[in-house]
CSV table of C-alpha atoms in Angstrom, one decimal:
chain,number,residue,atom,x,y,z
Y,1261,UNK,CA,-16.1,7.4,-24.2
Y,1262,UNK,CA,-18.3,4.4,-22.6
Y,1263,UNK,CA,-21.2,5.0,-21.1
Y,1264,UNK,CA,-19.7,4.7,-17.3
Y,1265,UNK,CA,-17.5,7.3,-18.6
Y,1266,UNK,CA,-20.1,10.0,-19.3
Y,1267,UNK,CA,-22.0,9.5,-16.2
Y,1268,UNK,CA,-18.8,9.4,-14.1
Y,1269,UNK,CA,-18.0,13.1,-16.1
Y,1270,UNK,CA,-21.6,14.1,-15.0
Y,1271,UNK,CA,-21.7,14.0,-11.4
Y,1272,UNK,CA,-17.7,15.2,-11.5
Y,1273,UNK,CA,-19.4,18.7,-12.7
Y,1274,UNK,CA,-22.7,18.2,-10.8
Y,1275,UNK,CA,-20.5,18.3,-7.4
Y,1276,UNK,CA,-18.1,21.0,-8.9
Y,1277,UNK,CA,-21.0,22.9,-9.5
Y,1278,UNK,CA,-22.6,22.2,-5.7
Y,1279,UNK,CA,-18.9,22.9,-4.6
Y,1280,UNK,CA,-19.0,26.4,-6.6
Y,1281,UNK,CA,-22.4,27.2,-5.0
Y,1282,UNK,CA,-21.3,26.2,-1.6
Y,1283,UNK,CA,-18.6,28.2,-1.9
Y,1284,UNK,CA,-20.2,31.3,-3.2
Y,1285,UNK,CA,-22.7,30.8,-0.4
Y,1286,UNK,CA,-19.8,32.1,2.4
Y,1287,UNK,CA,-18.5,34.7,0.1
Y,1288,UNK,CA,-22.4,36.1,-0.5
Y,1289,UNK,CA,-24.5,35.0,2.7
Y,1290,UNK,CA,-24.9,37.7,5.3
Y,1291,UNK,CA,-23.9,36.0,8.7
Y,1292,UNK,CA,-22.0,33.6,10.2
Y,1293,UNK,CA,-25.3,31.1,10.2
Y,1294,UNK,CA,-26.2,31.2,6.8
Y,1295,UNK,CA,-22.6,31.0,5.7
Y,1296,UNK,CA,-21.8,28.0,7.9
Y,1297,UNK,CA,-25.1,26.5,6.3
Y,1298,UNK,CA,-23.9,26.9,2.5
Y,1299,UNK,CA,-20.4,25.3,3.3
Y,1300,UNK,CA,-21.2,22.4,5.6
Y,1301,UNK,CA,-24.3,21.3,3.9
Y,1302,UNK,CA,-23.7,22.3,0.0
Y,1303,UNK,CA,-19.9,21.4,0.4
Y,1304,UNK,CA,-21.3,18.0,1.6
Y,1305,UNK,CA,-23.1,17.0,-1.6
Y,1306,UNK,CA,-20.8,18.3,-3.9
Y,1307,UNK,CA,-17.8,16.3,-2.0
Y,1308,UNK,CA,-20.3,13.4,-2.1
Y,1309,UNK,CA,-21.1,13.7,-6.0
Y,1310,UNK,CA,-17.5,13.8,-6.7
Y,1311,UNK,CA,-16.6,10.6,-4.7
Y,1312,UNK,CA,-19.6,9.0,-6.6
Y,1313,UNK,CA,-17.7,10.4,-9.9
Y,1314,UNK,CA,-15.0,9.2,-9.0
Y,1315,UNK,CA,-15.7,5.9,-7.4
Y,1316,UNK,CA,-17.6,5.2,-11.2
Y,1317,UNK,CA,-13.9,5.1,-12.3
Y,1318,UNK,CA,-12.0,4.0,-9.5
Y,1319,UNK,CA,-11.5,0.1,-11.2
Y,1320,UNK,CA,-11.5,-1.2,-7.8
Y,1321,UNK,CA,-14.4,-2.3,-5.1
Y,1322,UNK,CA,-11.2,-1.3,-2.6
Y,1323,UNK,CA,-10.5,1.9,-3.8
Y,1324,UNK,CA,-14.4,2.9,-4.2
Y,1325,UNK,CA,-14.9,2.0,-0.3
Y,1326,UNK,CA,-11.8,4.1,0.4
Y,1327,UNK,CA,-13.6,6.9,-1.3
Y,1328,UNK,CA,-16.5,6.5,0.3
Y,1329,UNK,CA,-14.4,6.2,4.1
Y,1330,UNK,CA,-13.0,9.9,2.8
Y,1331,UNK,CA,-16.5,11.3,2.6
Y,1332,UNK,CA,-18.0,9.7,5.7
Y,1333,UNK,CA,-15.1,11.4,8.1
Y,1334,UNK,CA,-15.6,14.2,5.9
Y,1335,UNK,CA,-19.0,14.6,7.1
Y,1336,UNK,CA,-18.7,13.6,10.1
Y,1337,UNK,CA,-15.7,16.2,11.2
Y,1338,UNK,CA,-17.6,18.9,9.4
Y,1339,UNK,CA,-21.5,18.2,11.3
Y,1340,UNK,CA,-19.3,18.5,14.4
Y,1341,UNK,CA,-17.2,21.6,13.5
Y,1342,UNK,CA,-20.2,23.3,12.5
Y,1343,UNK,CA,-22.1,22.8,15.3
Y,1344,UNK,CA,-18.9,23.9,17.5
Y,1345,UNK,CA,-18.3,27.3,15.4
Y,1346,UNK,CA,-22.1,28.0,15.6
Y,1347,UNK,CA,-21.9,27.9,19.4
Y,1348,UNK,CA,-18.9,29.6,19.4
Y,1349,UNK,CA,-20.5,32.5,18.1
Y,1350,UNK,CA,-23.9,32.1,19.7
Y,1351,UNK,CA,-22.2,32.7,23.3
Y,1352,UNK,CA,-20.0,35.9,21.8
Y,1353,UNK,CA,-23.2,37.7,21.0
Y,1354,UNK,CA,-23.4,37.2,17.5
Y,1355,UNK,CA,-27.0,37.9,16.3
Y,1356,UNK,CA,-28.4,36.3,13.1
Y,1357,UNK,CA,-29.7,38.1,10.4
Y,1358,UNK,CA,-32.6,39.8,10.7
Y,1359,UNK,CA,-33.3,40.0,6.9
Y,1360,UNK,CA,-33.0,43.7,6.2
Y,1361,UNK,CA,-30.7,44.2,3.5
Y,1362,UNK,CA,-28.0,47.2,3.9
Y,1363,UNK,CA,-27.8,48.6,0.6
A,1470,UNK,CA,-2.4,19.6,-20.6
A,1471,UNK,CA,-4.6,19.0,-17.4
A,1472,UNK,CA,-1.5,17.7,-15.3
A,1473,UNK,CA,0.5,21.5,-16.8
A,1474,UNK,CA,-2.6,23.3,-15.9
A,1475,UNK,CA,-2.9,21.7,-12.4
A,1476,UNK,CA,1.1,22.2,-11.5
A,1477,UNK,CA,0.8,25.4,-13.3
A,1478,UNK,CA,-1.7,26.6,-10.4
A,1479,UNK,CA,-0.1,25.2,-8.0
A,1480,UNK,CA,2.9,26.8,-8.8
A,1481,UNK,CA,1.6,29.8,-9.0
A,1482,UNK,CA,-0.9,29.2,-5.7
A,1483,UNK,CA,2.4,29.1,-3.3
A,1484,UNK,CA,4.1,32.3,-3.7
A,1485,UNK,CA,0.6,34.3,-4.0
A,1486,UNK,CA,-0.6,32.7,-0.7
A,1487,UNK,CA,2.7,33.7,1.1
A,1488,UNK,CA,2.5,37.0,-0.2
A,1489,UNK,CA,-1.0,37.6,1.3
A,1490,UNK,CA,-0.1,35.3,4.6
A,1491,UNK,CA,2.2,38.3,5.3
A,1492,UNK,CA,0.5,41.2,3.9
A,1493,UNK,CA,-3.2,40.5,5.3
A,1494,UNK,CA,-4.0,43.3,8.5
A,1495,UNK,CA,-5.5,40.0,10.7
A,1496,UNK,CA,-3.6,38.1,12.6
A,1497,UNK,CA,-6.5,35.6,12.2
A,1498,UNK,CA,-6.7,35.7,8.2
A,1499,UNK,CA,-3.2,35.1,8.3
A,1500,UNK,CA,-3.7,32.1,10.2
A,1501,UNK,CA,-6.3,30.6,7.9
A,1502,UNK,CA,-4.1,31.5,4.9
A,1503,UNK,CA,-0.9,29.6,6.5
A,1504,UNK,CA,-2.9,26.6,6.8
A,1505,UNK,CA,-4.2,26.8,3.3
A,1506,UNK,CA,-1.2,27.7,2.2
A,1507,UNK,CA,0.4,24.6,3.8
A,1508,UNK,CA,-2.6,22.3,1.8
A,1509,UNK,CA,-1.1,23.6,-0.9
A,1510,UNK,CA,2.4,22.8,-0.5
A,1511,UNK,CA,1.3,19.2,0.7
A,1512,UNK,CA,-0.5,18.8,-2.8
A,1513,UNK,CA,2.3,20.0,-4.8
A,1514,UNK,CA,5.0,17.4,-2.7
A,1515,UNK,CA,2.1,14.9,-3.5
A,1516,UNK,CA,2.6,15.8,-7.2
A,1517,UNK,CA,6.8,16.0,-7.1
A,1518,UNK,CA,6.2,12.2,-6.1
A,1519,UNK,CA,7.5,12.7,-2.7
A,1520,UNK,CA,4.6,11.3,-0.6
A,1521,UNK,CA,6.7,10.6,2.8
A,1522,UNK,CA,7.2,14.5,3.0
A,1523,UNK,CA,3.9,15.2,1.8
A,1524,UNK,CA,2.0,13.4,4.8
A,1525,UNK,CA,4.4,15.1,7.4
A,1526,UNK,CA,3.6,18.5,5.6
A,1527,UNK,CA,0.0,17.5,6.2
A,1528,UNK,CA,0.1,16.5,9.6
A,1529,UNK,CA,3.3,18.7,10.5
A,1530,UNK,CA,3.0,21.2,9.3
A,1531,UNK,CA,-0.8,21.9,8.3
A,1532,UNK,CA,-2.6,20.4,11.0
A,1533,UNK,CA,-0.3,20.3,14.2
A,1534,UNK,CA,1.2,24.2,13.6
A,1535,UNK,CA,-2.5,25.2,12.5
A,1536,UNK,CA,-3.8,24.3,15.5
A,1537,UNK,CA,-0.7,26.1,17.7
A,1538,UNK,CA,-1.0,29.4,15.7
A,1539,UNK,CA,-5.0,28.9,16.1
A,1540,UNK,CA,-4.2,28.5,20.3
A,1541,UNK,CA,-2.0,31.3,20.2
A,1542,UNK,CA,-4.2,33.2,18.1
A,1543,UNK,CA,-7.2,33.0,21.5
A,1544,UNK,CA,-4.4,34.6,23.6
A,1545,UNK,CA,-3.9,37.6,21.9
A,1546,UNK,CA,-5.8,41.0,22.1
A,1547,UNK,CA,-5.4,41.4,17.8
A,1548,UNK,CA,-5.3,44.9,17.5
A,1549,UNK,CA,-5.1,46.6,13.9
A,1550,UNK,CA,-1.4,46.7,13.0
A,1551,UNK,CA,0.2,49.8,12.5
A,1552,UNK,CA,1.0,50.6,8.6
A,1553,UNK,CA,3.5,52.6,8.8
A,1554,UNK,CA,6.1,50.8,11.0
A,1555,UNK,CA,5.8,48.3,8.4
A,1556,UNK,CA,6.9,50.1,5.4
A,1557,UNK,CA,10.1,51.6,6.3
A,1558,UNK,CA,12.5,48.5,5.6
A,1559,UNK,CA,11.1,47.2,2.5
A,1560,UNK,CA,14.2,48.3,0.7
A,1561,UNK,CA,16.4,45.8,2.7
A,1562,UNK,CA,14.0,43.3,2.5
A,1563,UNK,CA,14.1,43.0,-1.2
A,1564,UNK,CA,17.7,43.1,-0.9
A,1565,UNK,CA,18.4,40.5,1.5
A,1566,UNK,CA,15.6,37.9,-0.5
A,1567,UNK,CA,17.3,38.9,-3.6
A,1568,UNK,CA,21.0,37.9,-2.5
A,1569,UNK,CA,19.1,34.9,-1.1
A,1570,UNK,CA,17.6,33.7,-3.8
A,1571,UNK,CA,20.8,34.7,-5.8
A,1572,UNK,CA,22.3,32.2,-3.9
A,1573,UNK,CA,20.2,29.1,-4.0
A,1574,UNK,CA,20.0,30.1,-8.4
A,1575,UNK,CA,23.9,29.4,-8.3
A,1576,UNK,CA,23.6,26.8,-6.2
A,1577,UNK,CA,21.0,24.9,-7.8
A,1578,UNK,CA,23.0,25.7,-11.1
A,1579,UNK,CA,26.3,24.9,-9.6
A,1580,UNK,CA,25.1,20.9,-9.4
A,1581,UNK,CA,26.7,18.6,-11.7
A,1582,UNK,CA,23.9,18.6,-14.8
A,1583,UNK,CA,23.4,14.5,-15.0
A,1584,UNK,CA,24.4,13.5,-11.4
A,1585,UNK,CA,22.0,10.2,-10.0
A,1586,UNK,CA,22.6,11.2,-6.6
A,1587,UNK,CA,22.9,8.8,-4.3
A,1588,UNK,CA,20.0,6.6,-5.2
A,1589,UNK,CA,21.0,4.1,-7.7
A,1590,UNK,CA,23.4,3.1,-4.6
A,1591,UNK,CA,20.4,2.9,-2.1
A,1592,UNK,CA,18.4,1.0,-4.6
A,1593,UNK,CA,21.4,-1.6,-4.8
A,1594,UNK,CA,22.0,-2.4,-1.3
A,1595,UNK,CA,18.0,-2.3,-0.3
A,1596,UNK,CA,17.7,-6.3,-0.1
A,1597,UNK,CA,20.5,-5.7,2.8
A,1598,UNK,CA,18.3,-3.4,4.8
A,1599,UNK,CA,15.0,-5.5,5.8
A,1600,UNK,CA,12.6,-3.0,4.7
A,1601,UNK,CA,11.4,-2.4,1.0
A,1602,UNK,CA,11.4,1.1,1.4
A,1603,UNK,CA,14.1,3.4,0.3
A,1604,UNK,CA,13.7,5.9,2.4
A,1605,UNK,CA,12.9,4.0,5.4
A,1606,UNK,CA,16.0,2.6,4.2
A,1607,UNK,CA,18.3,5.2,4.5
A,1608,UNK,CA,16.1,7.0,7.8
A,1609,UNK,CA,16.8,3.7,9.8
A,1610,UNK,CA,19.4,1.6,8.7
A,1611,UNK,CA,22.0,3.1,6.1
A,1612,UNK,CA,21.9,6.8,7.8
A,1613,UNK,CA,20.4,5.7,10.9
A,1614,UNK,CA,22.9,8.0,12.9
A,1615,UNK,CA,21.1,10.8,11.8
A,1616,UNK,CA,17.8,9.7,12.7
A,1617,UNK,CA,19.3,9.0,16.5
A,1618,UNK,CA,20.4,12.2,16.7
A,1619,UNK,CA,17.2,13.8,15.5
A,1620,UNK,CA,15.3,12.0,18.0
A,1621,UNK,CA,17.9,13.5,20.7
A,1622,UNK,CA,17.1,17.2,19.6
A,1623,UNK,CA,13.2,16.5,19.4
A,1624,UNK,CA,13.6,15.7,23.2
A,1625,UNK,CA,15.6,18.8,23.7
A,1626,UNK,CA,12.8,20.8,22.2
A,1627,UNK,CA,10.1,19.2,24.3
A,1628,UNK,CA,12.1,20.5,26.9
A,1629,UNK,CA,12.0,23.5,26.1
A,1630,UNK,CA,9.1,24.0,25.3
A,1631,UNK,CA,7.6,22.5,28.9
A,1632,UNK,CA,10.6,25.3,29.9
A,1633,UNK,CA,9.1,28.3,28.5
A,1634,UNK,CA,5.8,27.1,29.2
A,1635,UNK,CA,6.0,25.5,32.8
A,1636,UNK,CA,2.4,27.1,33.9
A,1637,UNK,CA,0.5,24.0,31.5
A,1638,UNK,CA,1.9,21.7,33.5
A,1639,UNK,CA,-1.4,21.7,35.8
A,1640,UNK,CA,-4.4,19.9,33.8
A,1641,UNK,CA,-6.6,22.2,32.2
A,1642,UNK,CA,-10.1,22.6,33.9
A,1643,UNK,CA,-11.3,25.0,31.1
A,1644,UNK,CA,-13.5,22.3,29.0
A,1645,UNK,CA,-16.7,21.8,30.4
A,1646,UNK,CA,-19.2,18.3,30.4
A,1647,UNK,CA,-19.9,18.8,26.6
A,1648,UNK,CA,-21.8,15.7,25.0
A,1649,UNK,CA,-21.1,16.5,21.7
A,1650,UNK,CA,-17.1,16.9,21.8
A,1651,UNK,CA,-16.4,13.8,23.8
A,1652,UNK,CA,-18.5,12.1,21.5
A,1653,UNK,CA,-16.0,13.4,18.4
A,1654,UNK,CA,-13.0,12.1,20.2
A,1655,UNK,CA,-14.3,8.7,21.0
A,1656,UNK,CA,-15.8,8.3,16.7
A,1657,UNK,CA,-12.5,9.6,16.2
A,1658,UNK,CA,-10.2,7.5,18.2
A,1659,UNK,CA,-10.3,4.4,16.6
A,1660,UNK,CA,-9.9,5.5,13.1
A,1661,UNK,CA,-6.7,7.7,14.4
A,1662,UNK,CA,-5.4,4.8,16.0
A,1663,UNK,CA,-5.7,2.5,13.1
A,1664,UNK,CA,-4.0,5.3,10.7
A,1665,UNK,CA,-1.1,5.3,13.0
A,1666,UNK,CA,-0.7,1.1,13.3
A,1667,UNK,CA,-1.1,1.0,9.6
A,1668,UNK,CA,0.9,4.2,8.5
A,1669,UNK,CA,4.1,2.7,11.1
A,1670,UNK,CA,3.6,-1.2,9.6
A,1671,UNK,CA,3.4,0.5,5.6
A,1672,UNK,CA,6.7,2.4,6.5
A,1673,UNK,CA,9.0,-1.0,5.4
A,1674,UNK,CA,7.0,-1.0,1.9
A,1675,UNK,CA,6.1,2.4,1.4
A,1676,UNK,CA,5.3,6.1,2.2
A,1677,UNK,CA,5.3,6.0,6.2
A,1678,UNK,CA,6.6,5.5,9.2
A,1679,UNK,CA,7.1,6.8,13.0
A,1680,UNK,CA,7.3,10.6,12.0
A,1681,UNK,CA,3.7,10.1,9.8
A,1682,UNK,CA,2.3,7.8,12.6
A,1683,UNK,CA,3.3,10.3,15.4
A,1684,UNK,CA,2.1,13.0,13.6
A,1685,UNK,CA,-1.2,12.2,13.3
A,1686,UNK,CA,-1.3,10.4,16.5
A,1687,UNK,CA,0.0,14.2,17.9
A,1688,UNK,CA,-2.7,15.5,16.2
A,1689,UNK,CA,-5.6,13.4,17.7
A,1690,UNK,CA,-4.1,14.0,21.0
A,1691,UNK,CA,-4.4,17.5,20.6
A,1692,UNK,CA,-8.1,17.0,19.9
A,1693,UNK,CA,-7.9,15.5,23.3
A,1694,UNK,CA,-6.5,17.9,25.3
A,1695,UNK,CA,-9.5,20.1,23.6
A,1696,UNK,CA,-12.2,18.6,24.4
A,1697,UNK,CA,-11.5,15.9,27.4
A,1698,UNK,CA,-10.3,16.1,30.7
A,1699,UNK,CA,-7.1,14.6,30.0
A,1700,UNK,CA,-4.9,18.0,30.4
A,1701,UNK,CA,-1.8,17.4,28.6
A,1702,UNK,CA,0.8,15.0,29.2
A,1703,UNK,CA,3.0,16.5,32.7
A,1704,UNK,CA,6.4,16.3,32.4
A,1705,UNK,CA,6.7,15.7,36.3
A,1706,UNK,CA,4.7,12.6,35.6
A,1707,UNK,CA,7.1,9.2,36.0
A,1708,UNK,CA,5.3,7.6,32.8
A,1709,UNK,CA,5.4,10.5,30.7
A,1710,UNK,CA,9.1,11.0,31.0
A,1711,UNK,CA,9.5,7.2,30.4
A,1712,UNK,CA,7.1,7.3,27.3
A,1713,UNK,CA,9.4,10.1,26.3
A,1714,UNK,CA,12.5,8.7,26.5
A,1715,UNK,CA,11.0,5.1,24.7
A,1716,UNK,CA,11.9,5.5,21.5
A,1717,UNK,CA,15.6,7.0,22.4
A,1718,UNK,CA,16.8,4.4,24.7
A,1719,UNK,CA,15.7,1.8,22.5
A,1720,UNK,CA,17.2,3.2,19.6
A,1721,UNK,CA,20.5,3.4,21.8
A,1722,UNK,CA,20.4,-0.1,22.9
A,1723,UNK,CA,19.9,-1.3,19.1
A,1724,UNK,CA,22.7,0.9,18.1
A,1725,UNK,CA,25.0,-0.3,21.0
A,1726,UNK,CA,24.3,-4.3,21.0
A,1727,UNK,CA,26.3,-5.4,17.6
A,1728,UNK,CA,29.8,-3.8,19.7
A,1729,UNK,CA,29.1,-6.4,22.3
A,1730,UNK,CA,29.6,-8.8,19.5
A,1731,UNK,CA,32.2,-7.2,17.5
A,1732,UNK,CA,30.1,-5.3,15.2
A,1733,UNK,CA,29.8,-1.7,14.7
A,1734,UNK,CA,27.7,0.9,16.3
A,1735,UNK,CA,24.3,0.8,14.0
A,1736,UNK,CA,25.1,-2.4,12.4
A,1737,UNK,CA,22.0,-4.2,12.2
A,1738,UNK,CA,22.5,-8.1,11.5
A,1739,UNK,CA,20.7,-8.6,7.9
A,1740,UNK,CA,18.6,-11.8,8.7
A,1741,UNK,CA,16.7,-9.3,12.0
A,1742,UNK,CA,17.4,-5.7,10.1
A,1743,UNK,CA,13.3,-5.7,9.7
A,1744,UNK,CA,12.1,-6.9,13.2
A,1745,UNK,CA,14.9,-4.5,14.1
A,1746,UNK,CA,13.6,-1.4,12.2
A,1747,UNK,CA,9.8,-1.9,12.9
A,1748,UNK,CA,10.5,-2.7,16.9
A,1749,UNK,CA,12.8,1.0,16.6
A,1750,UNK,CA,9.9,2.8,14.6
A,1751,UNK,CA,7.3,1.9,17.2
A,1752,UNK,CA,9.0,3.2,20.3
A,1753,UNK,CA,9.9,6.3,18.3
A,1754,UNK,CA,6.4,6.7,17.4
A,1755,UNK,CA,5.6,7.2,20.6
A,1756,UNK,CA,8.6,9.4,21.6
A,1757,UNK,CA,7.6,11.5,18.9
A,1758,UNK,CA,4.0,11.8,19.8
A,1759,UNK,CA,4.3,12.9,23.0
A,1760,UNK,CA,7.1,15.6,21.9
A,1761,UNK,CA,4.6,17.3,19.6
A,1762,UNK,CA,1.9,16.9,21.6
A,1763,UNK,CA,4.2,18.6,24.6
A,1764,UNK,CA,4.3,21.7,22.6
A,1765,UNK,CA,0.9,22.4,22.9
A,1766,UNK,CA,0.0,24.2,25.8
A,1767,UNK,CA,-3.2,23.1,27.5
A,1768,UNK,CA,-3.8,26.3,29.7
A,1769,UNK,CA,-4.2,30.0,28.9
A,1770,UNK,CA,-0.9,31.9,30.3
A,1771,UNK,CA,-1.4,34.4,32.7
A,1772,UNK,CA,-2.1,37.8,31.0
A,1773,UNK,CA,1.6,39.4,31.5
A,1774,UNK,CA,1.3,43.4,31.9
A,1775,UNK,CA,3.8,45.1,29.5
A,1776,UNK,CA,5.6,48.0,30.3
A,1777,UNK,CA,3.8,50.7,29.0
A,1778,UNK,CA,0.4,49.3,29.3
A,1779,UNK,CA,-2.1,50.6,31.5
């Protein structure tokens, strides 16, 4: 257990935890918007803190950029998909929240 | 004890997600759970050591049949299924999956306990084949016969499917000037093309190879017909069919040309085996992307009136 080690461990669970939140977000979140929110941008971070994790113990400048290559096209395909499913269901009519909660 | 715990869920994952692929009321949840479910399988190829048939999973099946069942999916009226039609051959059901899986249990059981296989025999002969990768190996040189004739029934499938689906063969005028799309497909050519090159060039040393490549080249095609104005490929099209028929005729000629010489059909001289293979993998790279990508219809079918239906 070095040092690296322990802050490797560290942002493993930080972005497990942002990855938990994210997904509790959709589960909770009352409409398409605000679920769409949680799991592109939460998802994001916690993807990213992992790679970080995991770059820390990668050994290898090589491997570490390949990481980093996973979580770029990562964000990039999920910005764009978001954007697409938002408009999707902007031109079917769905409304957003209004913030009254049904009990 | 991490590695049992991850196979363990894995394991457990597969038949769950099958069960609920068939038993969800949505057409459209049981969509999204057949391609998660397919995630899954990759994974657990990926942990059997078998990374050649994880990829294709990924691509193949995942990615390529996700987006078909997702096209399909915007042509149907989902109605609510009804539960009772459902539950009156269960009883069958049970019976035929039980003599089925009877079957494969002796089967599995019936295999001599310590046999190698054949790969202590493949591992022996690789120097002769001019690649360093079994599997490429056998795919391309030992069983290459096999391979050939794959290549023939892919091309019988892509016409089919242009058969059964003659209607897409006009370019589809249903995507409109949308910034953001065509700016996806042009940040995402490059890195698709360079996957492709890299994963068809790895295939002599590795996991890889013109399946893999074509794959994932399929699949950014696909992206393609989405968002650009390309319409997909037309099978009345001179080029297309030529494209098409690449990879076969080439793989014919390099069959045929060691007869000329006294050889035998497949026999690839030793000292050009490699150039041979990689020359063959290329031109079937591009047959097969254009095969997959044929099955994806670019145009909604006309809505066809059942009998029945006002």
């Amino acid at each position: 257990m070095t040092l690296l080690n322990v802050i490797s461990a560290l942002f493993l669970l930080a972005g497990a935890g942002f990855c938990l939140a994210g997904t509790v977000g959709v589960l909770r979140f009352p409409d398409v918007y605000c679920r769409l929110h949680a799991l592109t941008k939460v998802d994001n971070l916690g993807l990213g803190l992992v790679v970080v994790g995991l770059a820390l113990e990668a050994g290898s400048w090589a491997t570490a950029l390949k990481l980093f290559l996973v979580w770029f096209f990562v964000l990039i395909s999920s910005a764009f998909t978001c954007q697409l499913i938002a408009r999707a269901a902007l031109r079917r009519g769905v409304g957003a929240w209004g913030g009254s909660r049904e009990s | 004890m991490m590695d049992a715990l991850l196979d363990g869920g894995l394991a457990l994952s597969l038949p769950f997600l099958a069960w609920l692929v068939l038993h969800t009321e949505a057409l459209s949840q049981a969509v999204v759970l057949f391609v998660a479910m397919g995630l899954m399988s990759a994974l657990a190829w990926a942990r059997l050591e078998a990374p050649d048939i994880a990829l294709v999973e990924a691509a193949v099946g995942t990615g390529l049949t996700g987006a078909l069942l997702m096209h399909t999916l915007s042509w149907t009226e989902e109605t609510a299924p009804e539960a009772h039609t459902r539950a009156t051959r269960w009883v069958w059901d049970i019976l035929a999956a039980s003599a089925l899986t009877g079957v494969l249990g002796w089967a599995v059981l019936a295999l001599p306990a310590d046999s190698l296989g054949l790969g202590p025999e493949v591992t022996a002969r690789l120097a002769d084949s001019g690649v360093e990768h079994p599997v490429t190996a056998v795919l391309l040189n030992f069983r290459g016969y096999d391979t050939l004739l794959e290549i023939a029934v892919l091309l019988v499938a892509a016409l089919g499917a242009r058969a059964v689906n003659p209607r897409t063969e006009r370019p589809s005028l249903e995507t409109e000037d949308d910034p953001l799309t065509g700016e996806l497909f042009r940040m995402m050519t490059p890195a698709v093309l360079l996957l492709a090159g890299y994963l068809v060039w790895v295939g002599a040393h590795g996991p890889g190879g013109a399946f893999q490549a074509g794959a994932i080249l399929a699949g950014g095609g696909v992206v393609a017909i989405l968002t650009t104005r390309l319409g997909t490929p037309r099978m009345s099209s001179r080029r297309v069919r030529w494209a098409l028929l690449m990879g076969p005729l080439l793989f014919v000629a390099v069959a045929v040309a060691p007869l000329f010489r006294g050889g035998r059909l497949l026999e690839f001289p030793p000292h050009l085996a490699g150039t041979l293979i990689f020359v063959v993998e290329l031109a079937l790279t591009v047959t097969i992307t254009l095969v997959l990508l044929m099955f994806f219809p670019g145009v909604r079918p006309p809505k066809v009136e059942r009998e029945g239906t006002p």
